[in-house]
Short mmCIF file of C-alpha atoms in Angstrom, two decimals:
data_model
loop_
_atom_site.label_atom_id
_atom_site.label_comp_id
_atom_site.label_asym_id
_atom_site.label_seq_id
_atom_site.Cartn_x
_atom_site.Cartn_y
_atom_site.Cartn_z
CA UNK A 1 8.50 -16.73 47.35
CA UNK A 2 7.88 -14.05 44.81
CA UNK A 3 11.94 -14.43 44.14
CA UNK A 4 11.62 -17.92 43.52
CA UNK A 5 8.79 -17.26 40.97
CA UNK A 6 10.53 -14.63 39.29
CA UNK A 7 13.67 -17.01 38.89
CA UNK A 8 11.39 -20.20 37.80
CA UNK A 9 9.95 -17.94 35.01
CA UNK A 10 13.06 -16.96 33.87
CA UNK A 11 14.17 -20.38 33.28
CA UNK A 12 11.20 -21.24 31.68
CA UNK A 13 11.63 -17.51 29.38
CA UNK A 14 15.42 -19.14 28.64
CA UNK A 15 13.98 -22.71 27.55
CA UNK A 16 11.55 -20.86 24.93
CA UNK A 17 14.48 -18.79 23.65
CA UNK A 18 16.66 -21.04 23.13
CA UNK A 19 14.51 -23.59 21.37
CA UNK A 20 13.07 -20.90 18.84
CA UNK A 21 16.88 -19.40 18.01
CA UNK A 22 17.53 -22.39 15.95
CA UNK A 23 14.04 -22.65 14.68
CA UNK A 24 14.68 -19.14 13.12
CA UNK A 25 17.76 -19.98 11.24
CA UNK A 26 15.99 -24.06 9.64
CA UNK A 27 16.86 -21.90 6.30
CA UNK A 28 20.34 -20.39 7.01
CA UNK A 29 21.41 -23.54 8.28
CA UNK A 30 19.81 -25.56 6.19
CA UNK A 31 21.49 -24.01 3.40
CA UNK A 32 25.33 -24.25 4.66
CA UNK A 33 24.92 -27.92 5.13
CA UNK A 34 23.17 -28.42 1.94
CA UNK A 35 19.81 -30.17 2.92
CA UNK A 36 16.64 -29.97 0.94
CA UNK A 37 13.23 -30.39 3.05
CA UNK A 38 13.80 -34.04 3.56
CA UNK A 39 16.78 -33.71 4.75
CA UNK A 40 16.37 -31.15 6.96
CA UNK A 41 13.51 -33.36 8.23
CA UNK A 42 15.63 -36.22 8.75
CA UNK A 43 17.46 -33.96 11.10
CA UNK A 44 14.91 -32.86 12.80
CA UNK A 45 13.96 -36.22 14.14
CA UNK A 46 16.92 -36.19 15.64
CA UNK A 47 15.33 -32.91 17.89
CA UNK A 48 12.50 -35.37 18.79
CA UNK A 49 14.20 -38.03 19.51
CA UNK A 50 16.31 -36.78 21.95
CA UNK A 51 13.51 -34.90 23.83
CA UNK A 52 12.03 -38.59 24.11
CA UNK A 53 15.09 -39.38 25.98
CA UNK A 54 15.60 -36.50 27.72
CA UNK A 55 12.07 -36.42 28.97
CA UNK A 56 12.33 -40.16 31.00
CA UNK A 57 16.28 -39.33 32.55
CA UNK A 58 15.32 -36.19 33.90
CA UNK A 59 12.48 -37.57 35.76
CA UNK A 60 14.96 -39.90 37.33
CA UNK A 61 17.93 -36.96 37.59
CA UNK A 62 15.52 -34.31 39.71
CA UNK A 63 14.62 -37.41 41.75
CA UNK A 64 17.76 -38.04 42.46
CA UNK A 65 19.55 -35.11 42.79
CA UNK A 66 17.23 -32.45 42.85
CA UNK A 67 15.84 -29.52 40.05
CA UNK A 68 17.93 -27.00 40.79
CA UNK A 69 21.29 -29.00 40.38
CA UNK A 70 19.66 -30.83 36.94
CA UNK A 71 18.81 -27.13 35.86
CA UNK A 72 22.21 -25.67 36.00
CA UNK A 73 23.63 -28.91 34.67
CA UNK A 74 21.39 -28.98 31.50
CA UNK A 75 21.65 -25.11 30.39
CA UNK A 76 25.09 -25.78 30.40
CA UNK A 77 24.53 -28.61 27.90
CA UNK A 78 21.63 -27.02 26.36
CA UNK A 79 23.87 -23.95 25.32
CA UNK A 80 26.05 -25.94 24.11
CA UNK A 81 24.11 -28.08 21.87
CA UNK A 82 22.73 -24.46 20.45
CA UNK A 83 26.42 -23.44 19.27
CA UNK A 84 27.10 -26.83 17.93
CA UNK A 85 23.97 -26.40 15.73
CA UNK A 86 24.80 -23.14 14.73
CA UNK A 87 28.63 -24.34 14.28
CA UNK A 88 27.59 -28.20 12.29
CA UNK A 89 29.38 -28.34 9.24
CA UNK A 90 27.29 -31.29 7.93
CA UNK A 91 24.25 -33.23 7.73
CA UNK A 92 25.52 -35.79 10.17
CA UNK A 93 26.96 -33.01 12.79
CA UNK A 94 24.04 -31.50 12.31
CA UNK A 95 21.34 -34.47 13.44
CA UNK A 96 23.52 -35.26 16.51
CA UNK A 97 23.81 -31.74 17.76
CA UNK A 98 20.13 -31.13 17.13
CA UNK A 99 19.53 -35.06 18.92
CA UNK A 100 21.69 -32.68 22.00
CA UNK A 101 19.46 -30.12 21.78
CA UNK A 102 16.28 -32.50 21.83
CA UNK A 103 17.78 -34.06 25.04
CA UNK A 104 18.74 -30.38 26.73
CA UNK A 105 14.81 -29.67 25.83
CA UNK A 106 13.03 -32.61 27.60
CA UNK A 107 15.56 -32.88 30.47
CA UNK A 108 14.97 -29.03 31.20
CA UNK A 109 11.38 -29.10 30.19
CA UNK A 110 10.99 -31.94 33.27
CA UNK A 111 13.65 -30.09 35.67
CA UNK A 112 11.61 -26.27 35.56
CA UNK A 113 8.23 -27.85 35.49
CA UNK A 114 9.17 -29.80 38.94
CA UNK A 115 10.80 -26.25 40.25
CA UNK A 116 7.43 -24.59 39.18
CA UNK A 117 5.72 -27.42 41.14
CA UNK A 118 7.79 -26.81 43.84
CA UNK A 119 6.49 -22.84 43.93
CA UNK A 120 3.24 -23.54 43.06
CA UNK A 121 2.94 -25.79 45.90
CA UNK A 122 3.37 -22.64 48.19
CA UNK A 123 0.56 -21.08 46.47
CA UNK A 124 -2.74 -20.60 47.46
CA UNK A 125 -4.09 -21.74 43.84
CA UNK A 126 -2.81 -22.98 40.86
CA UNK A 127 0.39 -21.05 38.80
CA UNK A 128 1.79 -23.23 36.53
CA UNK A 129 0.27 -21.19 33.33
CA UNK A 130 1.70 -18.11 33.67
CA UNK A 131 5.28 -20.05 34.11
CA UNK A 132 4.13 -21.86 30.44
CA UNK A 133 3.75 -18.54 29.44
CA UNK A 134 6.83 -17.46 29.92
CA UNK A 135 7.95 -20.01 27.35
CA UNK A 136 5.55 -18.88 25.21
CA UNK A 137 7.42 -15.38 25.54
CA UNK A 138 10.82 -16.53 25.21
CA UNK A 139 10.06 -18.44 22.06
CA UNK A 140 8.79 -15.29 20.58
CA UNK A 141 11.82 -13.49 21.68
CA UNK A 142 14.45 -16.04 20.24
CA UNK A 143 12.52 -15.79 16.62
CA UNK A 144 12.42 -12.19 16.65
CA UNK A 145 16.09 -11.97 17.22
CA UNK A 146 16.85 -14.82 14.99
CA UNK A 147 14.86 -12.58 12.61
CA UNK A 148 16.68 -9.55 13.38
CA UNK A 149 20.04 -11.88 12.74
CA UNK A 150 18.97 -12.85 9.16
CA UNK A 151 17.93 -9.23 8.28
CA UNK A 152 21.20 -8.01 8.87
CA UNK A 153 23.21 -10.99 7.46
CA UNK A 154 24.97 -12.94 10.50
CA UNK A 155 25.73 -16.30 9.86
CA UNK A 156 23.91 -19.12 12.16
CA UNK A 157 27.28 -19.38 13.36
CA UNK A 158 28.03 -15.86 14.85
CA UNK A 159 24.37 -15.60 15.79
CA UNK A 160 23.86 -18.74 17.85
CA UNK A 161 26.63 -19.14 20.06
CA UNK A 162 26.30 -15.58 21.11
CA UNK A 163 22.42 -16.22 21.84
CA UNK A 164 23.81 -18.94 23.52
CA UNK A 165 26.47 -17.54 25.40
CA UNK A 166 23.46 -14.74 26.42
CA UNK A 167 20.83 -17.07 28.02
CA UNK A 168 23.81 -19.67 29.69
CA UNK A 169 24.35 -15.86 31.09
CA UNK A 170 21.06 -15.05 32.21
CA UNK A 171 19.56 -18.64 32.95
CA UNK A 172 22.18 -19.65 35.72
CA UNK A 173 21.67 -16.23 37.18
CA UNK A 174 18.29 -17.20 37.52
CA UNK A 175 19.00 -20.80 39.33
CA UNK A 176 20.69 -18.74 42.45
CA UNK A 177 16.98 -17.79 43.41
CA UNK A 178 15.55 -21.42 42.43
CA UNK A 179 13.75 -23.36 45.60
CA UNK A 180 16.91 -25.62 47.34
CA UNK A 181 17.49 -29.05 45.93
CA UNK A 182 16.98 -31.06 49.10
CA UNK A 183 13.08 -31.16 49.46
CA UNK A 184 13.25 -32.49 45.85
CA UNK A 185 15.80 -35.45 46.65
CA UNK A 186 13.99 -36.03 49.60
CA UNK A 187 10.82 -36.28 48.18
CA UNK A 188 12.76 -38.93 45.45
CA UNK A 189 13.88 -41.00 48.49
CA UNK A 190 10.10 -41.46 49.16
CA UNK A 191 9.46 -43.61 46.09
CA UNK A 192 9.02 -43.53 42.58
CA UNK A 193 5.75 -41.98 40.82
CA UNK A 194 2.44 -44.07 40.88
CA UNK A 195 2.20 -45.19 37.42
CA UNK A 196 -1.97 -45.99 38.28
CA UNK A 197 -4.19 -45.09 35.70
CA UNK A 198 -5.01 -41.62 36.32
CA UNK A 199 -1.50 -41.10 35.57
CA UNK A 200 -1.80 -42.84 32.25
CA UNK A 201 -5.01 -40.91 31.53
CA UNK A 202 -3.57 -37.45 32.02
CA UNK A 203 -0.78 -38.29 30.10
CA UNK A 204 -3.29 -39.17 26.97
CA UNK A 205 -5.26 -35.58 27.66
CA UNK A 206 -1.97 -34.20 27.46
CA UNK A 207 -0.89 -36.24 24.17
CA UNK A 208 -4.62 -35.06 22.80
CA UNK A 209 -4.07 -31.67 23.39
CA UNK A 210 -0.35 -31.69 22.36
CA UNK A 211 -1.16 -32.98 18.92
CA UNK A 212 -3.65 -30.65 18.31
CA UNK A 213 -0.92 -27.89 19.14
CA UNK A 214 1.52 -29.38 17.31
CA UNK A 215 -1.31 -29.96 14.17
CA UNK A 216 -1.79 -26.43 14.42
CA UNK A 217 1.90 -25.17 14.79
CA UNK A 218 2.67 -27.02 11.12
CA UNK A 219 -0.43 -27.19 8.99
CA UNK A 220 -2.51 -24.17 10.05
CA UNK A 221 -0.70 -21.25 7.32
CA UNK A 222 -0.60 -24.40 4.41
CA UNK A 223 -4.32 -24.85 5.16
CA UNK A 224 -4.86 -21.29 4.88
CA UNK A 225 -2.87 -21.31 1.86
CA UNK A 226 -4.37 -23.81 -0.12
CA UNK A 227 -7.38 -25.09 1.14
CA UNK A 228 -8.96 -21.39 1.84
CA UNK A 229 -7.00 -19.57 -0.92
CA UNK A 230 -5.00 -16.92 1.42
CA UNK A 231 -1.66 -15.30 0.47
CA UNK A 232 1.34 -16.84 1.97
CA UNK A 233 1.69 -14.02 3.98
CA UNK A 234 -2.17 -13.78 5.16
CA UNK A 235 -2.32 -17.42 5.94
CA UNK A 236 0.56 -17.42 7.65
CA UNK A 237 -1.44 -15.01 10.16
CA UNK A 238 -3.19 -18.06 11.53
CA UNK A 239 -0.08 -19.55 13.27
CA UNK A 240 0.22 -15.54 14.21
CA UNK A 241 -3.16 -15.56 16.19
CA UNK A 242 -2.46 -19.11 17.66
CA UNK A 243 0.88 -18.46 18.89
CA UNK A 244 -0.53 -14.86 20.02
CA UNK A 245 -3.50 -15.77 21.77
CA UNK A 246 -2.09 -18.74 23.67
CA UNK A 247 1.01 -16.69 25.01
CA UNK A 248 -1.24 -13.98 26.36
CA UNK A 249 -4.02 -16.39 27.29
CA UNK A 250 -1.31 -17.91 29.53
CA UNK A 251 -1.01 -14.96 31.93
CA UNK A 252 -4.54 -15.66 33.41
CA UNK A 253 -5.68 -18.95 32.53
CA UNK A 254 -4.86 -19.99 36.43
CA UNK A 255 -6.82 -17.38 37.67
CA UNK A 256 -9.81 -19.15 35.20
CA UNK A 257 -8.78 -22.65 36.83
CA UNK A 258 -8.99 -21.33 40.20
CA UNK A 259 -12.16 -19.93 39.77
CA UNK A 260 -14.01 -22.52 37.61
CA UNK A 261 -12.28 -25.57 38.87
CA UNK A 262 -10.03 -27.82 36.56
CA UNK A 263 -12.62 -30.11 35.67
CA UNK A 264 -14.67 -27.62 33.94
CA UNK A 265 -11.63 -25.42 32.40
CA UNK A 266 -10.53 -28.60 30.48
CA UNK A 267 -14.17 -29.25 29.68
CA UNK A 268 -14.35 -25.65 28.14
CA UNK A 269 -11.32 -25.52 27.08
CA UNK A 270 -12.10 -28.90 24.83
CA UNK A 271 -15.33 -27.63 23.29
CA UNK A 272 -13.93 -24.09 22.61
CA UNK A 273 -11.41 -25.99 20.70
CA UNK A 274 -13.68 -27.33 18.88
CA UNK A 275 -14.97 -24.77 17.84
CA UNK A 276 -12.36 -22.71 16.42
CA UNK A 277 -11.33 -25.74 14.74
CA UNK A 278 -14.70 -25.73 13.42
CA UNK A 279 -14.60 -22.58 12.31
CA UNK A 280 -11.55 -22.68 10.59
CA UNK A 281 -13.25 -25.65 8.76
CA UNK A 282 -16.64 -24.09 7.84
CA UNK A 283 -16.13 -20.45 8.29
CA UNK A 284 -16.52 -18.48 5.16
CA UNK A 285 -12.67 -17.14 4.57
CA UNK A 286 -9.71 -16.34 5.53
CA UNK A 287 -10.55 -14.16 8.39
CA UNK A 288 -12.68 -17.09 10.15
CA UNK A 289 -9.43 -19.48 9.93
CA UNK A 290 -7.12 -16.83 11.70
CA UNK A 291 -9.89 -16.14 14.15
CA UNK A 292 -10.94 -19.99 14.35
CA UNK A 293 -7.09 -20.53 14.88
CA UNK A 294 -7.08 -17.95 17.51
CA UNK A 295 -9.45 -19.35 19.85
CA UNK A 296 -7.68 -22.88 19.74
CA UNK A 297 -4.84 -21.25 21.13
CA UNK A 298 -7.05 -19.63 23.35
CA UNK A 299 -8.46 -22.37 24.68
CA UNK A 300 -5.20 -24.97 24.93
CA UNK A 301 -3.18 -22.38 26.53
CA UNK A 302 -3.66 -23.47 29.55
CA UNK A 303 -4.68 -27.29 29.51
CA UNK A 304 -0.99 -28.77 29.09
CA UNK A 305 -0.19 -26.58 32.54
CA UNK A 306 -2.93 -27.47 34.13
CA UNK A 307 -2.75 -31.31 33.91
CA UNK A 308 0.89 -30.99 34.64
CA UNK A 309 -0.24 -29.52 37.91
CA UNK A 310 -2.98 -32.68 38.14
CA UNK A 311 -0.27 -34.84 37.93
CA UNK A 312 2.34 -33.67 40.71
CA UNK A 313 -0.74 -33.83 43.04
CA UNK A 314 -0.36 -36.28 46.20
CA UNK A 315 3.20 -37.40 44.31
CA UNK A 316 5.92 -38.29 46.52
CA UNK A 317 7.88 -37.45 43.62
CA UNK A 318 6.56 -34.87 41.35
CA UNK A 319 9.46 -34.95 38.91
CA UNK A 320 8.73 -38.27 38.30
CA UNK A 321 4.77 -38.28 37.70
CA UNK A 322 5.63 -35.13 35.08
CA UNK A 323 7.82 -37.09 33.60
CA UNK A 324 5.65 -39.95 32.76
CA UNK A 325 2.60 -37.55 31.97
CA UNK A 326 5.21 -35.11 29.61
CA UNK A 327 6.57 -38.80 28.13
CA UNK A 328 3.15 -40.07 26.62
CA UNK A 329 1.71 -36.69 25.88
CA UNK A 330 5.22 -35.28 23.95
CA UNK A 331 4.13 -37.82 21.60
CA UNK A 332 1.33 -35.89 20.51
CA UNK A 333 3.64 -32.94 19.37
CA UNK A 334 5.52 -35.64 17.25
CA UNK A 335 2.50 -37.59 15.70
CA UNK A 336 0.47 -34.33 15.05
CA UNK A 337 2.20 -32.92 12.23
CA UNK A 338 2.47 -36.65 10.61
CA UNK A 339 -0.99 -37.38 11.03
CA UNK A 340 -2.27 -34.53 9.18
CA UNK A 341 0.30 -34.98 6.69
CA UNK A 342 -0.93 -38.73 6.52
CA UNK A 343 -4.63 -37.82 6.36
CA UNK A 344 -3.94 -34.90 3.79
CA UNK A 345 -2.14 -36.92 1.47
CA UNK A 346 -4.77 -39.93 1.91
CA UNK A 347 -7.77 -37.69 1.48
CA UNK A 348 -7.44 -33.90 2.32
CA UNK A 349 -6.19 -31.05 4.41
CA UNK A 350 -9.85 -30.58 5.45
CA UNK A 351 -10.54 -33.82 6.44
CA UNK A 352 -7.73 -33.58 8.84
CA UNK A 353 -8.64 -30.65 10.53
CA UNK A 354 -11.96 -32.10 11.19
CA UNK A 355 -10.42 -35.37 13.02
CA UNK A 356 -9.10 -32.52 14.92
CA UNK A 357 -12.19 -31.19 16.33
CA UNK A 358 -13.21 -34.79 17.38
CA UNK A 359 -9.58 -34.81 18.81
CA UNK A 360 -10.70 -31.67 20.76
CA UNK A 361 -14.26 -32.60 22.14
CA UNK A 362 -12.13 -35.94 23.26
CA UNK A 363 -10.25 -33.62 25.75
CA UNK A 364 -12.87 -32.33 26.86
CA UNK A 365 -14.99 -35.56 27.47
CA UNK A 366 -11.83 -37.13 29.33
CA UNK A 367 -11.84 -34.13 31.60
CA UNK A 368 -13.00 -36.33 34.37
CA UNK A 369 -9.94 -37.76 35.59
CA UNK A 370 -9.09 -34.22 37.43
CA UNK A 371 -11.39 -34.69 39.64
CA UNK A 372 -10.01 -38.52 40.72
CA UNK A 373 -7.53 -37.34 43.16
CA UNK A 374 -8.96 -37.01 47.04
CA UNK A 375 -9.28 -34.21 48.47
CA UNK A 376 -8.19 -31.92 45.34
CA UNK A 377 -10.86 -29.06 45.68
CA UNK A 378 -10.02 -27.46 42.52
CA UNK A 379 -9.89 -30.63 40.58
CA UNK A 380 -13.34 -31.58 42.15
CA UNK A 381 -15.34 -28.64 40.85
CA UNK A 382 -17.32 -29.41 37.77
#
C-alpha cells in the first residue's frame, strides 16, 4: 500500500507542475501573441472553462472505466495541451489550447482524487491532505523552474514542451503502481452518486472555501500594495506565506482530522480563517497582512481534502460524488477573484476582504454536515 501512495502522490506532484509551468511564463507568452491584460484574461477563461467540463466527464470516465486508465489517458492529453500553449502562435490558438489544458486539469483533478480515495480507503484514518499537498509541491516546483527558464532566456516554447515531455515521463511511471482499475468500474456498475443534500452542502463548503483561496491567490499582494502601502515586492510576500503555509500545513493536517474529528477541524479551520483575514484587515502593517495571510492558508489547507474525503464516504461511486462536490465548489476558485474585483471597484479592496471573513465563519458554521453520514466516527466528533 505504501507503493500505491507513493505513486498517487506523484500524480498529484505532476498535476501541480504542470499547471504552474504555464502560469510562470502568463508574461513570455503573453508577449509573443501580443495580448494586453484583457486579453490575456479572455484566454484565461478559456482555462476555466474547460476545467468546468473536465470536472463533470471525468466523474462519468473513472466510473466507467476506472482511474487508473482515465489517468494515463489524460497526462497524455494534459502534456499535450502544455506544449500547445507554449507552441500557440495566436490569441485564438492560444484560448483553445489553454480551454485543453482546463479540461486535462479537472478530468485529472477528479481521476487522482478517486485513486487517493481508493488508498485512503485502506487506511486506518484519513490521507487525502498530504496527497493535496503534493500539489501544493509540484506547483511550487513548476514556477521555480519556469522561473529558472525566464532567467536564462528560453522561450515558452523550448521550455514547455520539454517540462512537458518531463512529467508525461515521470507521471505514467507513476500509474504502473496506481490501485487496479476494476474495483473502480465495479463500484460504477453499482450506481451513480447520491445527489441528496449533503452532497449539495459539501459541495457549497467546498465552493466557500475555494473562493476564499482563490480571493487570496489574486488580490492578497494588490491589497498589500495599495490598501496597506507595501512595496511590490513586500506585498507580494503575502501570497508567499499563503502558498507556504498551506503546502506545509498539508503534510499533517490529517493527522489534526484524525485526532479532532472533521467536524471540529472545519469548525477551526473556519474561525482561524477568520481571523487572519481579520488581521490582514485591522492589523497595523504590512507584517500583520503576510502573517494574517499566513494563517488563512494555514487553516484552508486542509478543508478542500477533507470534504473531498466526506464526500466519497458510503458512495458506491466515489468518482462520481467528487465530481459533483469538485463541480459546485470549482466555482468558488472562478467567482473569487471576480467578486473582489466587483466589490473593490464598487466600494473598496477592504470591504472585500471583510465579506471574506463572513465567507470564512460561514464554513465554519456549515461544518455540520460532516457529521450527517452514519456511522462516520471521524465525521461525528465535534
Amino acid at each position: 500500500m505504501g507503493r500505491a501512495r507513493f505513486c498517487v502522490a506523484v500524480v498529484f506532484f505532476v498535476n501541480g507542475a504542470v499547471f504552474s509551468s504555464w502560469a510562470s511564463r502568463v508574461p513570455a507568452i503573453a508577449d509573443r501573441v501580443g495580448a494586453g491584460p484583457a486579453a490575456v484574461a479572455v484566454a484565461v477563461f478559456g482555462l476555466s472553462a474547460g476545467a468546468v467540463v473536465g470536472l463533470p466527464l471525468s466523474g462519468v470516465l473513472v466510473s466507467r472505466f476506472g482511474s487508473t486508465a482515465v489517468v494515463r489517458a489524460v497526462l497524455v492529453g494534459y502534456a499535450a495541451a502544455l506544449v500547445a500553449v507554449g507552441l500557440a502562435p495566436d490569441l485564438v490558438l492560444l484560448t483553445a489550447a489553454l480551454a485543453g489544458l482546463g479540461v486535462g486539469n479537472g478530468m485529472l483533478d477528479v481521476a487522482m482524487n478517486t485513486a487517493a480515495i481508493e488508498v485512503e480507503r485502506r487506511y486506518p484514518r484519513q490521507v487525502m491532505a498530504a496527497f493535496h499537498a503534493q500539489f501544493s509541491f509540484g506547483g511550487l516546483a513548476g514556477a521555480l523552474v519556469g522561473a529558472g527558464a525566464a532567467g536564462i532566456g528560453a522561450a515558452p516554447e523550448v521550455h514547455l514542451p520539454v517540462i512537458a515531455l518531463v512529467l508525461l515521463v515521470v507521471g505514467m511511471a507513476a500509474t504502473a503502481g496506481l490501485l487496479p482499475a476494476s474495483p473502480d468500474r465495479e463500484v460504477g456498475r453499482r450506481g451513480s452518486p447520491r445527489r441528496d443534500r449533503r452532497l449539495v452542502l459539501l459541495g457549497l463548503l467546498v465552493l466557500g472555501s475555494l473562493l476564499c483561496e482563490g480571493a487570496v491567490y489574486d488580490w492578497s499582494a494588490v491589497y498589500l500594495r495599495d490598501e496597506v502601502g507595501g512595496s511590490p515586492a513586500v506585498a507580494a510576500l503575502g501570497f508567499a506565506a499563503f502558498s507556504l503555509s498551506m503546502a506545509c500545513c498539508r503534510l499533517v493536517a490529517d493527522r489534526f482530522v484524525d485526532r479532532v474529528g472533521r467536524v471540529r477541524y472545519v469548525r477551526a479551520a473556519g474561525v482561524l480563517a477568520a481571523v487572519g483575514l481579520g488581521l490582514a484587515l485591522l492589523g497595523p502593517g504590512v507584517a500583520a497582512g503576510v502573517v494574517g495571510f499566513g494563517l488563512v492558508g494555514l487553516a484552508l489547507a486542509g478543508v478542500v481534502p477533507t470534504l473531498f474525503s466526506a464526500a466519497a464516504d458510503g458512495q458506491a461511486n466515489p468518482a462520481g460524488a467528487i465530481a459533483v462536490v469538485s463541480t459546485i465548489g470549482y466555482l468558488g476558485f472562478l467567482a473569487g477573484p471576480a467578486m473582489i474585483g466587483g466589490i473593490a471597484a464598487a466600494s473598496s479592496l477592504r470591504l472585500a476582504v471583510a465579506a471574506l471573513v463572513v465567507l470564512a465563519l460561514a464554513v465554519s458554521a456549515g461544518a455540520g454536515v460532516l457529521r450527517e453520514r452514519p456511522g462516520d466516527a471521524a465525521g461525528s466528533a465535534g
